[in-house]
Tab-separated table of C-alpha atoms in Angstrom:
chain	number	residue	atom	x	y	z
A	1	UNK	CA	0.000	0.000	0.000
A	2	UNK	CA	2.783	2.385	1.038
A	3	UNK	CA	4.951	1.343	-1.914
A	4	UNK	CA	2.205	2.154	-4.368
A	5	UNK	CA	1.675	5.517	-2.822
A	6	UNK	CA	5.388	6.332	-3.031
A	7	UNK	CA	5.475	5.302	-6.699
A	8	UNK	CA	2.564	7.515	-7.543
A	9	UNK	CA	4.253	10.405	-5.711
A	10	UNK	CA	7.478	9.986	-7.705
A	11	UNK	CA	5.517	9.794	-10.945
A	12	UNK	CA	3.697	12.926	-9.987
A	13	UNK	CA	6.962	14.773	-9.414
A	14	UNK	CA	8.282	13.683	-12.789
A	15	UNK	CA	5.212	14.593	-14.841
A	16	UNK	CA	4.470	17.731	-12.833
A	17	UNK	CA	5.056	20.769	-15.011
A	18	UNK	CA	6.460	18.521	-17.731
A	19	UNK	CA	6.124	21.008	-20.556
A	20	UNK	CA	8.397	23.443	-18.692
A	21	UNK	CA	10.992	20.742	-17.972
A	22	UNK	CA	11.058	19.580	-21.573
A	23	UNK	CA	11.588	23.160	-22.657
A	24	UNK	CA	14.537	23.545	-20.268
A	25	UNK	CA	16.172	20.375	-21.617
A	26	UNK	CA	15.711	21.569	-25.172
A	27	UNK	CA	17.226	24.940	-24.349
A	28	UNK	CA	20.291	23.332	-22.681
A	29	UNK	CA	20.758	21.117	-25.719
A	30	UNK	CA	20.623	24.101	-28.036
A	31	UNK	CA	23.123	26.030	-25.890
A	32	UNK	CA	25.594	23.110	-25.790
A	33	UNK	CA	25.213	22.641	-29.528
A	34	UNK	CA	25.973	26.322	-30.014
A	35	UNK	CA	29.052	26.068	-27.800
A	36	UNK	CA	30.333	23.058	-29.685
A	37	UNK	CA	29.613	24.753	-32.983
A	38	UNK	CA	31.761	27.713	-31.908
A	39	UNK	CA	34.682	25.436	-30.973
A	40	UNK	CA	37.057	23.296	-33.031
A	41	UNK	CA	36.641	19.805	-31.599
A	42	UNK	CA	39.618	17.799	-32.814
A	43	UNK	CA	42.070	14.994	-32.146
A	44	UNK	CA	45.844	15.436	-32.164
A	45	UNK	CA	47.403	12.086	-33.211
A	46	UNK	CA	50.673	12.608	-31.351
A	47	UNK	CA	53.313	11.868	-30.451
A	48	UNK	CA	53.797	14.249	-27.512
A	49	UNK	CA	56.934	13.574	-25.399
A	50	UNK	CA	56.472	13.131	-21.656
A	51	UNK	CA	58.801	14.999	-19.291
A	52	UNK	CA	59.549	13.718	-15.735
A	53	UNK	CA	59.281	16.252	-12.885
A	54	UNK	CA	60.119	16.183	-9.150
A	55	UNK	CA	62.623	13.344	-9.533
A	56	UNK	CA	64.174	12.514	-6.108
A	57	UNK	CA	67.915	13.202	-5.771
A	58	UNK	CA	70.418	10.393	-6.368
A	59	UNK	CA	67.935	8.435	-8.458
A	60	UNK	CA	67.942	7.445	-12.119
A	61	UNK	CA	65.048	6.840	-14.508
A	62	UNK	CA	65.651	3.358	-15.864
A	63	UNK	CA	63.072	3.085	-18.658
A	64	UNK	CA	62.349	5.324	-21.636
A	65	UNK	CA	59.086	7.179	-21.025
A	66	UNK	CA	56.354	6.451	-23.585
A	67	UNK	CA	54.966	9.311	-25.642
A	68	UNK	CA	51.356	10.440	-25.570
A	69	UNK	CA	49.770	8.823	-28.632
A	70	UNK	CA	46.557	10.855	-28.900
A	71	UNK	CA	44.955	13.982	-27.392
A	72	UNK	CA	41.290	14.919	-27.785
A	73	UNK	CA	40.670	18.609	-27.293
A	74	UNK	CA	38.336	21.519	-27.975
A	75	UNK	CA	39.754	24.830	-29.103
A	76	UNK	CA	38.519	28.036	-30.736
A	77	UNK	CA	38.461	27.809	-34.508
A	78	UNK	CA	40.884	30.698	-34.890
A	79	UNK	CA	43.708	28.703	-33.283
A	80	UNK	CA	43.923	26.353	-36.236
A	81	UNK	CA	45.467	22.930	-36.003
A	82	UNK	CA	47.498	22.406	-32.796
A	83	UNK	CA	50.954	20.869	-32.784
A	84	UNK	CA	53.016	18.850	-30.282
A	85	UNK	CA	54.605	21.967	-28.790
A	86	UNK	CA	51.120	23.271	-27.895
A	87	UNK	CA	50.875	20.629	-25.138
A	88	UNK	CA	52.890	19.930	-21.995
A	89	UNK	CA	52.888	16.300	-20.815
A	90	UNK	CA	54.542	15.455	-17.479
A	91	UNK	CA	54.717	12.651	-14.911
A	92	UNK	CA	55.345	13.428	-11.238
A	93	UNK	CA	58.087	11.147	-9.811
A	94	UNK	CA	57.966	12.462	-6.240
A	95	UNK	CA	55.847	9.528	-5.081
A	96	UNK	CA	57.671	6.777	-6.995
A	97	UNK	CA	59.848	4.448	-4.902
A	98	UNK	CA	63.397	4.040	-6.319
A	99	UNK	CA	63.478	0.242	-6.026
A	100	UNK	CA	63.874	-0.730	-9.674
A	101	UNK	CA	60.289	-1.986	-10.005
A	102	UNK	CA	57.962	-0.569	-12.712
A	103	UNK	CA	54.861	1.345	-11.594
A	104	UNK	CA	52.065	3.053	-13.529
A	105	UNK	CA	51.994	6.847	-13.147
A	106	UNK	CA	49.231	9.138	-14.396
A	107	UNK	CA	50.246	11.554	-17.163
A	108	UNK	CA	49.318	15.203	-16.689
A	109	UNK	CA	48.673	16.872	-20.068
A	110	UNK	CA	48.023	20.611	-20.173
A	111	UNK	CA	47.615	23.021	-23.082
A	112	UNK	CA	49.926	25.953	-23.539
A	113	UNK	CA	46.937	28.160	-24.506
A	114	UNK	CA	44.342	28.441	-21.726
A	115	UNK	CA	41.504	28.583	-24.320
A	116	UNK	CA	42.132	24.942	-25.190
A	117	UNK	CA	40.179	22.296	-23.281
A	118	UNK	CA	41.579	18.771	-23.173
A	119	UNK	CA	38.920	16.074	-23.237
A	120	UNK	CA	40.978	12.868	-23.155
A	121	UNK	CA	44.523	11.542	-23.635
A	122	UNK	CA	45.836	8.156	-24.619
A	123	UNK	CA	47.413	6.533	-22.719
A	124	UNK	CA	46.232	8.171	-19.474
A	125	UNK	CA	49.166	6.630	-17.560
A	126	UNK	CA	52.560	5.194	-18.471
A	127	UNK	CA	54.980	2.747	-16.797
A	128	UNK	CA	57.857	4.308	-14.831
A	129	UNK	CA	60.881	2.497	-13.351
A	130	UNK	CA	62.944	4.520	-10.869
A	131	UNK	CA	66.091	3.187	-9.215
A	132	UNK	CA	68.708	4.410	-6.770
A	133	UNK	CA	71.854	5.780	-8.427
A	134	UNK	CA	75.074	4.149	-7.159
A	135	UNK	CA	78.758	4.194	-8.118
A	136	UNK	CA	81.445	1.551	-7.678
A	137	UNK	CA	85.003	0.955	-8.869
A	138	UNK	CA	85.869	-2.068	-11.030
A	139	UNK	CA	89.136	-3.322	-12.467
A	140	UNK	CA	90.017	-2.926	-16.128
A	141	UNK	CA	90.800	-6.213	-17.886
A	142	UNK	CA	92.645	-6.270	-21.211
A	143	UNK	CA	91.735	-9.046	-23.649
A	144	UNK	CA	94.366	-9.331	-26.378
A	145	UNK	CA	94.430	-11.403	-29.503
A	146	UNK	CA	96.930	-14.217	-30.021
A	147	UNK	CA	100.235	-12.770	-31.320
A	148	UNK	CA	101.143	-13.744	-34.886
A	149	UNK	CA	103.913	-16.295	-35.370
A	150	UNK	CA	107.378	-14.952	-34.588
A	151	UNK	CA	106.141	-12.175	-32.325
A	152	UNK	CA	106.146	-11.935	-28.564
A	153	UNK	CA	104.357	-9.458	-26.334
A	154	UNK	CA	105.649	-7.829	-23.167
A	155	UNK	CA	103.906	-6.677	-20.019
A	156	UNK	CA	100.528	-5.027	-20.553
A	157	UNK	CA	100.106	-1.648	-18.859
A	158	UNK	CA	96.639	-0.074	-18.645
A	159	UNK	CA	96.090	3.425	-17.217
A	160	UNK	CA	94.052	3.807	-15.117
A	161	UNK	CA	93.797	0.271	-13.855
A	162	UNK	CA	90.354	0.917	-12.311
A	163	UNK	CA	87.303	2.846	-13.523
A	164	UNK	CA	84.065	3.957	-11.865
A	165	UNK	CA	80.729	2.557	-12.990
A	166	UNK	CA	77.593	4.549	-12.113
A	167	UNK	CA	73.892	4.127	-12.820
A	168	UNK	CA	70.885	2.196	-11.491
A	169	UNK	CA	71.789	-0.076	-8.606
A	170	UNK	CA	70.179	-3.085	-10.302
A	171	UNK	CA	72.510	-2.637	-13.281
A	172	UNK	CA	75.670	-1.473	-11.515
A	173	UNK	CA	75.562	-4.459	-9.147
A	174	UNK	CA	75.823	-6.772	-12.166
A	175	UNK	CA	79.098	-5.265	-13.386
A	176	UNK	CA	82.189	-7.229	-12.297
A	177	UNK	CA	84.837	-5.674	-14.548
A	178	UNK	CA	85.484	-3.239	-17.393
A	179	UNK	CA	86.830	-5.039	-20.424
A	180	UNK	CA	88.907	-3.722	-23.338
A	181	UNK	CA	89.933	-5.713	-26.383
A	182	UNK	CA	93.091	-5.110	-28.442
A	183	UNK	CA	94.560	-6.813	-31.498
A	184	UNK	CA	98.260	-7.643	-31.918
A	185	UNK	CA	99.198	-6.694	-35.456
A	186	UNK	CA	101.542	-8.772	-37.585
A	187	UNK	CA	103.602	-5.651	-38.308
A	188	UNK	CA	105.050	-5.899	-34.780
A	189	UNK	CA	103.883	-2.377	-33.939
A	190	UNK	CA	103.527	-1.727	-30.228
A	191	UNK	CA	100.007	-1.229	-28.878
A	192	UNK	CA	99.856	2.307	-27.518
A	193	UNK	CA	96.365	3.821	-27.737
A	194	UNK	CA	93.185	4.816	-25.935
A	195	UNK	CA	90.390	2.244	-25.778
A	196	UNK	CA	86.810	2.546	-24.491
A	197	UNK	CA	86.145	-0.030	-21.722
A	198	UNK	CA	82.940	-2.062	-21.743
A	199	UNK	CA	81.107	-3.049	-18.510
A	200	UNK	CA	80.465	-6.802	-18.334
A	201	UNK	CA	78.819	-9.166	-15.853
A	202	UNK	CA	80.196	-12.419	-14.464
A	203	UNK	CA	79.048	-14.189	-17.630
A	204	UNK	CA	80.978	-11.844	-19.901
A	205	UNK	CA	77.835	-10.154	-21.206
A	206	UNK	CA	77.690	-6.383	-21.676
A	207	UNK	CA	75.680	-4.513	-19.029
A	208	UNK	CA	73.656	-1.674	-20.521
A	209	UNK	CA	72.260	1.449	-18.883
A	210	UNK	CA	75.428	2.370	-16.939
A	211	UNK	CA	78.132	4.997	-17.385
A	212	UNK	CA	81.924	4.558	-17.080
A	213	UNK	CA	84.358	7.262	-15.973
A	214	UNK	CA	86.798	7.850	-17.501
A	215	UNK	CA	85.293	6.914	-20.820
A	216	UNK	CA	88.642	5.671	-22.190
A	217	UNK	CA	91.751	3.989	-20.784
A	218	UNK	CA	95.264	3.928	-22.240
A	219	UNK	CA	96.656	0.515	-23.145
A	220	UNK	CA	100.361	-0.124	-23.804
A	221	UNK	CA	101.572	-3.551	-24.965
A	222	UNK	CA	105.133	-3.834	-26.301
A	223	UNK	CA	105.544	-6.228	-29.235
A	224	UNK	CA	108.945	-7.893	-29.794
A	225	UNK	CA	110.596	-9.933	-32.500
A	226	UNK	CA	113.548	-11.055	-30.329
A	227	UNK	CA	112.500	-10.667	-26.694
A	228	UNK	CA	115.328	-10.487	-24.131
A	229	UNK	CA	115.575	-9.711	-20.397
A	230	UNK	CA	118.172	-7.645	-18.571
A	231	UNK	CA	118.711	-6.551	-14.964
A	232	UNK	CA	119.837	-2.950	-14.495
A	233	UNK	CA	120.198	-0.624	-11.492
A	234	UNK	CA	117.431	1.888	-10.813
A	235	UNK	CA	118.515	5.516	-11.205
A	236	UNK	CA	116.285	8.013	-9.359
A	237	UNK	CA	116.043	11.352	-11.169
A	238	UNK	CA	115.772	14.407	-8.874
A	239	UNK	CA	115.147	17.878	-10.289
A	240	UNK	CA	114.854	21.361	-8.812
A	241	UNK	CA	116.458	23.127	-5.850
A	242	UNK	CA	115.267	23.051	-2.228
A	243	UNK	CA	114.291	26.244	-0.431
A	244	UNK	CA	117.007	28.689	0.613
A	245	UNK	CA	118.976	27.301	3.561
A	246	UNK	CA	118.232	23.650	2.672
A	247	UNK	CA	119.950	21.017	0.548
A	248	UNK	CA	119.513	17.445	-0.641
A	249	UNK	CA	121.337	15.170	1.781
A	250	UNK	CA	120.748	11.816	0.076
A	251	UNK	CA	118.400	9.986	-2.298
A	252	UNK	CA	117.193	6.433	-1.676
A	253	UNK	CA	115.262	4.201	-4.078
A	254	UNK	CA	113.472	0.873	-3.726
A	255	UNK	CA	114.051	-1.456	-5.542
A	256	UNK	CA	117.748	-0.970	-6.192
A	257	UNK	CA	117.683	-3.075	-9.380
A	258	UNK	CA	114.907	-4.001	-11.781
A	259	UNK	CA	114.441	-6.492	-14.594
A	260	UNK	CA	113.501	-5.054	-17.971
A	261	UNK	CA	112.614	-6.648	-21.277
A	262	UNK	CA	112.854	-5.614	-24.895
A	263	UNK	CA	114.390	-6.492	-28.220
A	264	UNK	CA	118.047	-7.448	-27.988
A	265	UNK	CA	119.296	-4.467	-29.973
A	266	UNK	CA	117.338	-2.094	-27.700
A	267	UNK	CA	118.715	-3.580	-24.465
A	268	UNK	CA	122.333	-3.437	-25.569
A	269	UNK	CA	122.820	0.247	-24.820
A	270	UNK	CA	120.605	0.398	-21.697
A	271	UNK	CA	122.715	0.791	-18.542
A	272	UNK	CA	120.190	2.063	-15.962
A	273	UNK	CA	116.442	2.250	-15.477
A	274	UNK	CA	115.760	5.928	-14.938
A	275	UNK	CA	112.712	7.007	-12.958
A	276	UNK	CA	110.346	9.810	-13.811
A	277	UNK	CA	111.614	13.111	-12.351
A	278	UNK	CA	110.995	13.873	-8.674
A	279	UNK	CA	110.922	17.638	-8.086
A	280	UNK	CA	112.366	19.077	-4.850
A	281	UNK	CA	111.815	22.733	-5.798
A	282	UNK	CA	111.227	24.806	-2.649
A	283	UNK	CA	111.293	21.745	-0.378
A	284	UNK	CA	112.027	22.161	3.338
A	285	UNK	CA	111.367	18.579	4.449
A	286	UNK	CA	111.861	15.005	3.232
A	287	UNK	CA	109.963	13.915	0.108
A	288	UNK	CA	108.615	10.433	-0.589
A	289	UNK	CA	107.026	9.442	-3.892
A	290	UNK	CA	106.116	6.404	-5.978
A	291	UNK	CA	107.088	7.205	-9.566
A	292	UNK	CA	107.005	5.347	-12.850
A	293	UNK	CA	110.065	4.383	-14.845
A	294	UNK	CA	111.125	6.537	-17.795
A	295	UNK	CA	112.382	3.857	-20.151
A	296	UNK	CA	113.053	4.101	-23.878
A	297	UNK	CA	110.208	3.150	-26.207
A	298	UNK	CA	109.932	-0.607	-26.576
A	299	UNK	CA	111.485	-1.412	-23.181
A	300	UNK	CA	109.300	-2.208	-20.179
A	301	UNK	CA	109.680	-3.383	-16.592
A	302	UNK	CA	109.025	-7.040	-15.892
A	303	UNK	CA	106.651	-7.829	-13.046
A	304	UNK	CA	105.007	-5.537	-10.534
A	305	UNK	CA	104.967	-3.019	-9.114
A	306	UNK	CA	105.775	-0.935	-12.130
A	307	UNK	CA	106.876	2.001	-9.971
A	308	UNK	CA	109.905	2.912	-7.877
A	309	UNK	CA	109.712	4.232	-4.308
A	310	UNK	CA	111.973	7.300	-4.107
A	311	UNK	CA	112.888	9.051	-0.830
A	312	UNK	CA	114.740	12.362	-0.905
A	313	UNK	CA	116.219	13.518	2.411
A	314	UNK	CA	116.206	17.307	2.783
A	315	UNK	CA	118.408	18.848	5.507
A	316	UNK	CA	119.189	22.389	6.552
A	317	UNK	CA	122.482	23.910	5.423
A	318	UNK	CA	124.625	24.392	8.553
A	319	UNK	CA	127.606	26.625	9.281
A	320	UNK	CA	129.490	28.410	12.084
A	321	UNK	CA	129.298	32.173	12.590
A	322	UNK	CA	130.821	34.537	15.141
A	323	UNK	CA	128.752	37.400	16.552
A	324	UNK	CA	129.579	40.324	18.819
A	325	UNK	CA	127.272	40.178	21.816
A	326	UNK	CA	126.720	42.935	24.364
A	327	UNK	CA	126.757	42.475	28.188
A	328	UNK	CA	123.800	43.577	30.271
A	329	UNK	CA	123.781	43.504	34.086
A	330	UNK	CA	120.458	42.502	35.640
A	331	UNK	CA	119.475	42.696	39.311
A	332	UNK	CA	121.618	45.704	40.319
A	333	UNK	CA	120.923	47.137	43.765
A	334	UNK	CA	120.083	50.790	44.205
A	335	UNK	CA	123.073	52.937	45.234
A	336	UNK	CA	125.672	50.267	44.413
A	337	UNK	CA	128.236	50.868	41.700
A	338	UNK	CA	128.890	48.071	39.165
A	339	UNK	CA	131.822	47.886	36.790
A	340	UNK	CA	132.335	45.106	34.216
A	341	UNK	CA	135.688	44.298	32.666
A	342	UNK	CA	134.284	43.605	29.169
A	343	UNK	CA	131.265	45.266	27.641
A	344	UNK	CA	131.153	42.826	24.689
A	345	UNK	CA	132.134	39.220	24.031
A	346	UNK	CA	132.663	37.186	20.860
A	347	UNK	CA	129.966	34.491	20.531
A	348	UNK	CA	130.500	31.666	17.995
A	349	UNK	CA	127.330	29.730	17.107
A	350	UNK	CA	126.677	26.613	15.008
A	351	UNK	CA	123.359	25.966	13.260
A	352	UNK	CA	121.383	26.129	10.057
A	353	UNK	CA	121.868	29.030	7.709
A	354	UNK	CA	118.237	30.056	8.115
A	355	UNK	CA	118.444	30.127	11.938
A	356	UNK	CA	121.729	32.045	11.924
A	357	UNK	CA	120.273	34.550	9.453
A	358	UNK	CA	117.383	35.192	11.842
A	359	UNK	CA	119.817	35.892	14.713
A	360	UNK	CA	121.467	38.627	12.660
A	361	UNK	CA	118.204	40.556	12.360
A	362	UNK	CA	118.575	42.047	15.863
A	363	UNK	CA	121.492	42.735	18.312
A	364	UNK	CA	122.540	39.871	20.584
A	365	UNK	CA	122.645	40.764	24.290
A	366	UNK	CA	123.842	38.435	27.084
A	367	UNK	CA	122.291	39.102	30.487
A	368	UNK	CA	124.368	38.584	33.696
A	369	UNK	CA	122.510	38.412	37.017
A	370	UNK	CA	124.476	40.384	39.685
A	371	UNK	CA	121.755	40.554	42.325
A	372	UNK	CA	123.570	38.210	44.716
A	373	UNK	CA	127.021	39.802	44.351
A	374	UNK	CA	128.489	41.461	47.471
A	375	UNK	CA	130.842	44.440	47.266
A	376	UNK	CA	134.154	43.401	45.720
A	377	UNK	CA	135.407	41.805	42.492
A	378	UNK	CA	133.760	38.676	41.095
A	379	UNK	CA	134.412	36.382	38.142
A	380	UNK	CA	131.021	35.871	36.472
A	381	UNK	CA	130.638	33.177	33.734
A	382	UNK	CA	129.091	34.339	30.475
A	383	UNK	CA	126.076	32.087	29.686
A	384	UNK	CA	124.234	33.193	26.521
A	385	UNK	CA	120.602	32.349	25.894
A	386	UNK	CA	120.261	31.110	22.293
A	387	UNK	CA	117.484	29.233	20.434
A	388	UNK	CA	117.474	25.454	20.816
A	389	UNK	CA	118.023	25.053	17.065
A	390	UNK	CA	121.563	26.466	17.352
A	391	UNK	CA	124.466	25.564	19.632
A	392	UNK	CA	127.288	27.569	21.195
A	393	UNK	CA	130.657	26.661	19.708
A	394	UNK	CA	132.835	29.186	21.622
A	395	UNK	CA	132.696	32.271	23.889
A	396	UNK	CA	135.518	34.747	24.292
A	397	UNK	CA	136.016	35.566	27.093
A	398	UNK	CA	134.139	32.806	28.908
A	399	UNK	CA	133.844	34.945	32.056
A	400	UNK	CA	134.085	38.621	32.931
A	401	UNK	CA	135.071	40.526	36.070
A	402	UNK	CA	132.289	42.435	37.791
A	403	UNK	CA	133.360	44.900	40.499
A	404	UNK	CA	130.704	45.942	43.004
A	405	UNK	CA	131.223	49.043	45.202
A	406	UNK	CA	128.972	49.762	48.188
A	407	UNK	CA	127.441	53.240	48.510
A	408	UNK	CA	129.475	55.709	50.743
A	409	UNK	CA	128.340	55.596	54.459
A	410	UNK	CA	126.931	58.849	56.159
A	411	UNK	CA	129.333	60.869	58.522
A	412	UNK	CA	128.330	60.597	62.319
A	413	UNK	CA	126.848	63.864	63.869
A	414	UNK	CA	129.119	65.672	66.554
A	415	UNK	CA	127.644	65.925	70.072
A	416	UNK	CA	127.874	69.294	71.961
A	417	UNK	CA	130.211	69.404	75.101
A	418	UNK	CA	129.249	70.708	78.543
A	419	UNK	CA	131.662	73.633	78.398
A	420	UNK	CA	130.245	75.273	75.334
A	421	UNK	CA	127.276	76.744	77.237
A	422	UNK	CA	124.674	74.591	75.654
A	423	UNK	CA	121.763	73.580	77.782
A	424	UNK	CA	121.470	69.882	78.002
A	425	UNK	CA	118.239	68.396	76.813
A	426	UNK	CA	115.924	67.157	79.561
A	427	UNK	CA	115.929	63.467	80.267
A	428	UNK	CA	112.637	61.763	79.887
A	429	UNK	CA	111.229	60.274	83.082
A	430	UNK	CA	110.947	56.561	83.048
C-alpha cells in the first residue's frame, strides 16, 4: 500500500510541469550545440613527449618514457590545427619508490593556450621504473688477440687500472669488470692507444644502462721480434732546488735493481732504469714518492709493481758564525756601583743558515745576574741564551770581572760638650 503511494508520488513529481521541464532540456541542448559549434573539436594524433618532474635526488630513470599517442581537445576555430609543442605532458616522480620496479603513473597533459580544453589523452598513464643511483670501482681487464707467429708481447700496462661505474643499482651491481679488447698486429707495432672499456657481468655479457668514468683507458703492450731480459740498477732522477737554507742530503730508491725486457738491440745500450723526475723545488722537508720508470720506447719493466719508491732527504744547510754580543747587568741594587771588565764578548754559534740569518736581524745581548754579588770583584761566567736550534761553539772571554762598590756611608753627627754653654736636653722620666 505504502509502496504504491510512493510510486505515484514519484511519478507525480516527474510529470508535474512537464512542458516546462522539456523546454529547459531543449534549451540546454541548443546552448551546448551552439558552444560546440563555436569550438574546433579535434584529435591530435601525437606523439607528444612526456617529461619527468620532481625526480628525487640520487635516483635514475631506468626506462624510456612512452609518448602520448593521442589527445582529444576543444579549441577556438581561430587557433587552427594544434601541434606537439602546444601541449605539456609530465609525470610526477615524487611519489615513486626508487626500487627498480615498474609502476604506472598518471600523465598530466596541459595546453599551452588556456583557451584549449583537453577532453581525453591516450594513454592516461605510463609505466615508470625509478632506481637508486650508485657508483662503484671495477678493475680494467685487457683481452688481447693471439700474437702472430714470430712475435712476442711484453707486459701489458693499462692506465688507469680501475674505472668507476655509475647508474641504477640493479645494473651497476651486475658489473664485475670493465673489459677492453686489443689486437696484436703482424707488423710488430707496439700497442699504444686509448680504448673505451665495456662493462660486463660475471658471464661476460655487456651490461647496458650504466656509465663509465673515464670513458677511455690507455693501453700499452710492447711487441717484440727477439725478446730479451736484462737486470739494471734503478737511477732516481731528482730535479729542482730546495728552499734557501736547505739542501739534498741523500736519495734512496726501492728497488735498487729491476728487470727489464725488450728487443736485444734495444737492451744493448741500456745501462740504468731511470725514474720519472721527482721535483724538490722549494722543499724544506723530506719527500717520498712512488714514480714510474722513464724507459726508452719498446722497453718495459718485468713484473710488478711498475713504480719505484723514491725518498729524498732534505736537511738544513749548517755553518758556524761569530757574533759580537753585548753584556747587560740585571738585578743591580740601588746605590751600588757596578763595573764590568768587558762590555762585549765574541759568541761563535753553530746551526742552520736560516736560523743564523734570523739571529742577525737584531742585536745579541747576554744578560748577567748580579743581584747576589756582594761588594768586591767577582768572576762571572758568560752564559748566553740562544734558540734550541743552534748551539754555542765558543765564547771569548768565557767569564768577565764584575766589580761591586757599596754606597758611601753617612758621617756621624758631633755631640755638643758641657763647656760650650749649651743647655742639656731634659731626660725623659721613666
